[in-house]
Amino acid sequence: MKKRPSFQELAQKANVSTATVSRIARGQVNVDAAIKERVRLAAEELGIDLDQRRNEKSTIIAFLLANRDILHNFQARILFGAENYCSAQSKELLFLTLRYSPTVPSRDLHLPRILNQRALVRAVILGGTNSPNMLDALREREIPFSVLGNNVLGEWASSEFDAVYSDDTQGAFDLTGHLITEGHRDIWFIGDNDLPWYARCATGYRERMTKSGLMPRFSEIHSDDRQLGYLAMRSILSRREPVTAVIAGSDQIARGVYEALQQAGLRIPADISVAGFNDSEAALMDPPLTSVREFPEELGKHLAEFVLRRVQEPDRETQQLTIPTRVVVRASTRAIWSDKPVPESNGAGLTSNV
């Protein structure tokens, strides 16, 4: 059997030190680009696969939670799904956190130092909230990654990256349709539309309202989740706006809506129906909250699947997946009388009291 060329032979051929070859093989990024290219060409001539050498012993995938609270329920469940999948594939998941500005140029973005050690970390799952400069930074450093597409801020070339999505637009469309079939016409949407996950929910809500010839109504307050729900609901009530139902962009926003309605002496759902999104804590609320169920564990599973596949097949086509949602009907919404005709509905995406 032919002996595999050594790093010492590669160093001699590329006219660099053995230490430099080792640093490149470990994936360290602080090596001059021209030297890296010289070593790469020499490696090709000798039949040395530096990527294979770099990664063949590592079993670690990093889950990078960016710009999000470490105790965030939805993100924690994504992490859980990713960890389960990695474990089943005999891989280990390393949890990292990072806060960064979307305005920092990608080349100046300071990643966790361990990500520069490619011999330790094979690839990255991007959770939390990310911006295009992070995607560019990982691509420039040749670090394989997958990303939760729902939570990327700003304009980005989504078709160029391995991404998994939750179909929040369709979920909001279905939830709005459910309320319309229950007789509601004055339905409000509360969410910070500057954030992409709320904006997509707002899109689904708007499309369904417009389809039924109804006027979409949006809150104009920008704040954190629970406070947003509270302040927006107070504002709607103080202006005496017509409202029979409210769709909150998250269950946390719905908690704030509950608080404002209870302070105003209004009953849920006797006076106003309330629905949420995520189904993260809806069943524990009083009354139990009608909500759009997403499947974060499935998101995590497929994010891990995509990134491990990318490690094995670097040149494969871009991987994209959208996971459906489901409306779960509980006691926070009810049917009301309406003098307007009720649009037909096939009940798609609905379950009750689950």
PDB file of C-alpha atoms in Angstrom, residues 129-237:
ATOM      1  CA  THR A 129     -31.231  36.213  14.930  1.00  0.00           C
ATOM      2  CA  ASN A 130     -28.651  36.749  12.213  1.00  0.00           C
ATOM      3  CA  SER A 131     -27.690  39.277   9.573  1.00  0.00           C
ATOM      4  CA  PRO A 132     -26.096  38.881   6.136  1.00  0.00           C
ATOM      5  CA  ASN A 133     -22.671  39.888   7.453  1.00  0.00           C
ATOM      6  CA  MET A 134     -22.582  36.723   9.598  1.00  0.00           C
ATOM      7  CA  LEU A 135     -23.456  34.540   6.612  1.00  0.00           C
ATOM      8  CA  ASP A 136     -20.738  36.225   4.576  1.00  0.00           C
ATOM      9  CA  ALA A 137     -18.221  35.890   7.417  1.00  0.00           C
ATOM     10  CA  LEU A 138     -18.703  32.134   7.653  1.00  0.00           C
ATOM     11  CA  ARG A 139     -18.618  31.685   3.895  1.00  0.00           C
ATOM     12  CA  GLU A 140     -15.441  33.772   3.573  1.00  0.00           C
ATOM     13  CA  ARG A 141     -13.789  31.635   6.244  1.00  0.00           C
ATOM     14  CA  GLU A 142     -14.968  28.476   4.435  1.00  0.00           C
ATOM     15  CA  ILE A 143     -16.912  27.221   7.468  1.00  0.00           C
ATOM     16  CA  PRO A 144     -19.875  25.020   6.464  1.00  0.00           C
ATOM     17  CA  PHE A 145     -23.125  26.164   8.049  1.00  0.00           C
ATOM     18  CA  SER A 146     -26.906  26.028   7.927  1.00  0.00           C
ATOM     19  CA  VAL A 147     -29.226  28.811   9.052  1.00  0.00           C
ATOM     20  CA  LEU A 148     -32.741  29.306  10.397  1.00  0.00           C
ATOM     21  CA  GLY A 149     -34.059  31.293   7.461  1.00  0.00           C
ATOM     22  CA  ASN A 150     -36.991  32.896   9.303  1.00  0.00           C
ATOM     23  CA  ASN A 151     -34.629  34.856  11.528  1.00  0.00           C
ATOM     24  CA  VAL A 152     -32.266  36.490   9.046  1.00  0.00           C
ATOM     25  CA  LEU A 153     -32.608  40.283   9.092  1.00  0.00           C
ATOM     26  CA  GLY A 154     -32.386  42.481   6.037  1.00  0.00           C
ATOM     27  CA  GLU A 155     -31.796  41.606   2.398  1.00  0.00           C
ATOM     28  CA  TRP A 156     -29.902  38.369   1.793  1.00  0.00           C
ATOM     29  CA  ALA A 157     -29.372  35.911  -1.040  1.00  0.00           C
ATOM     30  CA  SER A 158     -31.457  33.184   0.591  1.00  0.00           C
ATOM     31  CA  SER A 159     -31.182  30.811  -2.373  1.00  0.00           C
ATOM     32  CA  GLU A 160     -27.390  30.616  -1.912  1.00  0.00           C
ATOM     33  CA  PHE A 161     -27.451  29.153   1.603  1.00  0.00           C
ATOM     34  CA  ASP A 162     -28.570  25.944   3.311  1.00  0.00           C
ATOM     35  CA  ALA A 163     -31.647  27.116   5.213  1.00  0.00           C
ATOM     36  CA  VAL A 164     -34.666  25.718   7.021  1.00  0.00           C
ATOM     37  CA  TYR A 165     -37.869  27.715   7.466  1.00  0.00           C
ATOM     38  CA  SER A 166     -41.090  27.494   9.431  1.00  0.00           C
ATOM     39  CA  ASP A 167     -44.059  28.383   7.223  1.00  0.00           C
ATOM     40  CA  ASP A 168     -45.216  31.255   9.415  1.00  0.00           C
ATOM     41  CA  THR A 169     -46.840  33.112   6.513  1.00  0.00           C
ATOM     42  CA  GLN A 170     -49.192  30.208   5.802  1.00  0.00           C
ATOM     43  CA  GLY A 171     -49.790  29.739   9.525  1.00  0.00           C
ATOM     44  CA  ALA A 172     -50.958  33.339   9.905  1.00  0.00           C
ATOM     45  CA  PHE A 173     -53.081  32.976   6.763  1.00  0.00           C
ATOM     46  CA  ASP A 174     -54.789  29.881   8.202  1.00  0.00           C
ATOM     47  CA  LEU A 175     -55.308  31.454  11.629  1.00  0.00           C
ATOM     48  CA  THR A 176     -56.870  34.564  10.114  1.00  0.00           C
ATOM     49  CA  GLY A 177     -59.109  32.379   7.966  1.00  0.00           C
ATOM     50  CA  HIS A 178     -60.258  30.477  11.052  1.00  0.00           C
ATOM     51  CA  LEU A 179     -61.282  33.696  12.800  1.00  0.00           C
ATOM     52  CA  ILE A 180     -63.095  34.920   9.682  1.00  0.00           C
ATOM     53  CA  THR A 181     -65.085  31.695   9.441  1.00  0.00           C
ATOM     54  CA  GLU A 182     -65.983  32.191  13.110  1.00  0.00           C
ATOM     55  CA  GLY A 183     -67.692  35.449  12.118  1.00  0.00           C
ATOM     56  CA  HIS A 184     -64.959  37.947  13.028  1.00  0.00           C
ATOM     57  CA  ARG A 185     -64.430  40.955  10.756  1.00  0.00           C
ATOM     58  CA  ASP A 186     -62.581  43.501  12.912  1.00  0.00           C
ATOM     59  CA  ILE A 187     -59.382  41.500  13.408  1.00  0.00           C
ATOM     60  CA  TRP A 188     -56.159  43.220  14.482  1.00  0.00           C
ATOM     61  CA  PHE A 189     -52.582  42.036  14.092  1.00  0.00           C
ATOM     62  CA  ILE A 190     -50.047  42.959  16.789  1.00  0.00           C
ATOM     63  CA  GLY A 191     -46.353  42.441  16.070  1.00  0.00           C
ATOM     64  CA  ASP A 192     -43.228  44.455  15.335  1.00  0.00           C
ATOM     65  CA  ASN A 193     -43.170  44.361  11.542  1.00  0.00           C
ATOM     66  CA  ASP A 194     -39.564  45.560  11.467  1.00  0.00           C
ATOM     67  CA  LEU A 195     -38.622  42.010  12.483  1.00  0.00           C
ATOM     68  CA  PRO A 196     -38.841  39.415   9.691  1.00  0.00           C
ATOM     69  CA  TRP A 197     -40.738  36.737  11.618  1.00  0.00           C
ATOM     70  CA  TYR A 198     -43.502  39.189  12.514  1.00  0.00           C
ATOM     71  CA  ALA A 199     -43.448  40.706   9.032  1.00  0.00           C
ATOM     72  CA  ARG A 200     -44.087  37.313   7.424  1.00  0.00           C
ATOM     73  CA  CYS A 201     -46.947  36.622   9.834  1.00  0.00           C
ATOM     74  CA  ALA A 202     -48.336  40.043   8.965  1.00  0.00           C
ATOM     75  CA  THR A 203     -48.099  39.141   5.283  1.00  0.00           C
ATOM     76  CA  GLY A 204     -50.178  35.991   5.767  1.00  0.00           C
ATOM     77  CA  TYR A 205     -52.719  37.916   7.849  1.00  0.00           C
ATOM     78  CA  ARG A 206     -52.960  40.708   5.270  1.00  0.00           C
ATOM     79  CA  GLU A 207     -53.389  38.288   2.369  1.00  0.00           C
ATOM     80  CA  ARG A 208     -56.250  36.448   4.097  1.00  0.00           C
ATOM     81  CA  MET A 209     -58.027  39.635   5.170  1.00  0.00           C
ATOM     82  CA  THR A 210     -57.717  41.085   1.670  1.00  0.00           C
ATOM     83  CA  LYS A 211     -58.966  37.854   0.114  1.00  0.00           C
ATOM     84  CA  SER A 212     -62.166  38.200   2.153  1.00  0.00           C
ATOM     85  CA  GLY A 213     -62.552  41.877   1.352  1.00  0.00           C
ATOM     86  CA  LEU A 214     -61.722  42.953   4.914  1.00  0.00           C
ATOM     87  CA  MET A 215     -59.494  45.780   6.101  1.00  0.00           C
ATOM     88  CA  PRO A 216     -56.183  44.665   7.693  1.00  0.00           C
ATOM     89  CA  ARG A 217     -55.525  46.500  10.969  1.00  0.00           C
ATOM     90  CA  PHE A 218     -52.022  46.740  12.429  1.00  0.00           C
ATOM     91  CA  SER A 219     -50.654  48.070  15.699  1.00  0.00           C
ATOM     92  CA  GLU A 220     -48.012  50.794  15.339  1.00  0.00           C
ATOM     93  CA  ILE A 221     -46.067  50.247  18.565  1.00  0.00           C
ATOM     94  CA  HIS A 222     -42.528  48.810  18.530  1.00  0.00           C
ATOM     95  CA  SER A 223     -41.360  47.160  21.734  1.00  0.00           C
ATOM     96  CA  ASP A 224     -40.393  43.838  23.309  1.00  0.00           C
ATOM     97  CA  ASP A 225     -42.859  40.984  23.062  1.00  0.00           C
ATOM     98  CA  ARG A 226     -45.008  41.092  26.198  1.00  0.00           C
ATOM     99  CA  GLN A 227     -44.823  44.874  26.553  1.00  0.00           C
ATOM    100  CA  LEU A 228     -45.687  45.230  22.862  1.00  0.00           C
ATOM    101  CA  GLY A 229     -48.887  43.229  23.355  1.00  0.00           C
ATOM    102  CA  TYR A 230     -49.858  45.217  26.416  1.00  0.00           C
ATOM    103  CA  LEU A 231     -49.175  48.670  24.958  1.00  0.00           C
ATOM    104  CA  ALA A 232     -50.707  47.922  21.562  1.00  0.00           C
ATOM    105  CA  MET A 233     -53.907  46.546  23.095  1.00  0.00           C
ATOM    106  CA  ARG A 234     -54.180  49.526  25.441  1.00  0.00           C
ATOM    107  CA  SER A 235     -53.772  51.843  22.457  1.00  0.00           C
ATOM    108  CA  ILE A 236     -56.472  50.072  20.428  1.00  0.00           C
ATOM    109  CA  LEU A 237     -58.906  50.215  23.353  1.00  0.00           C
TER     110      LEU A 237
END
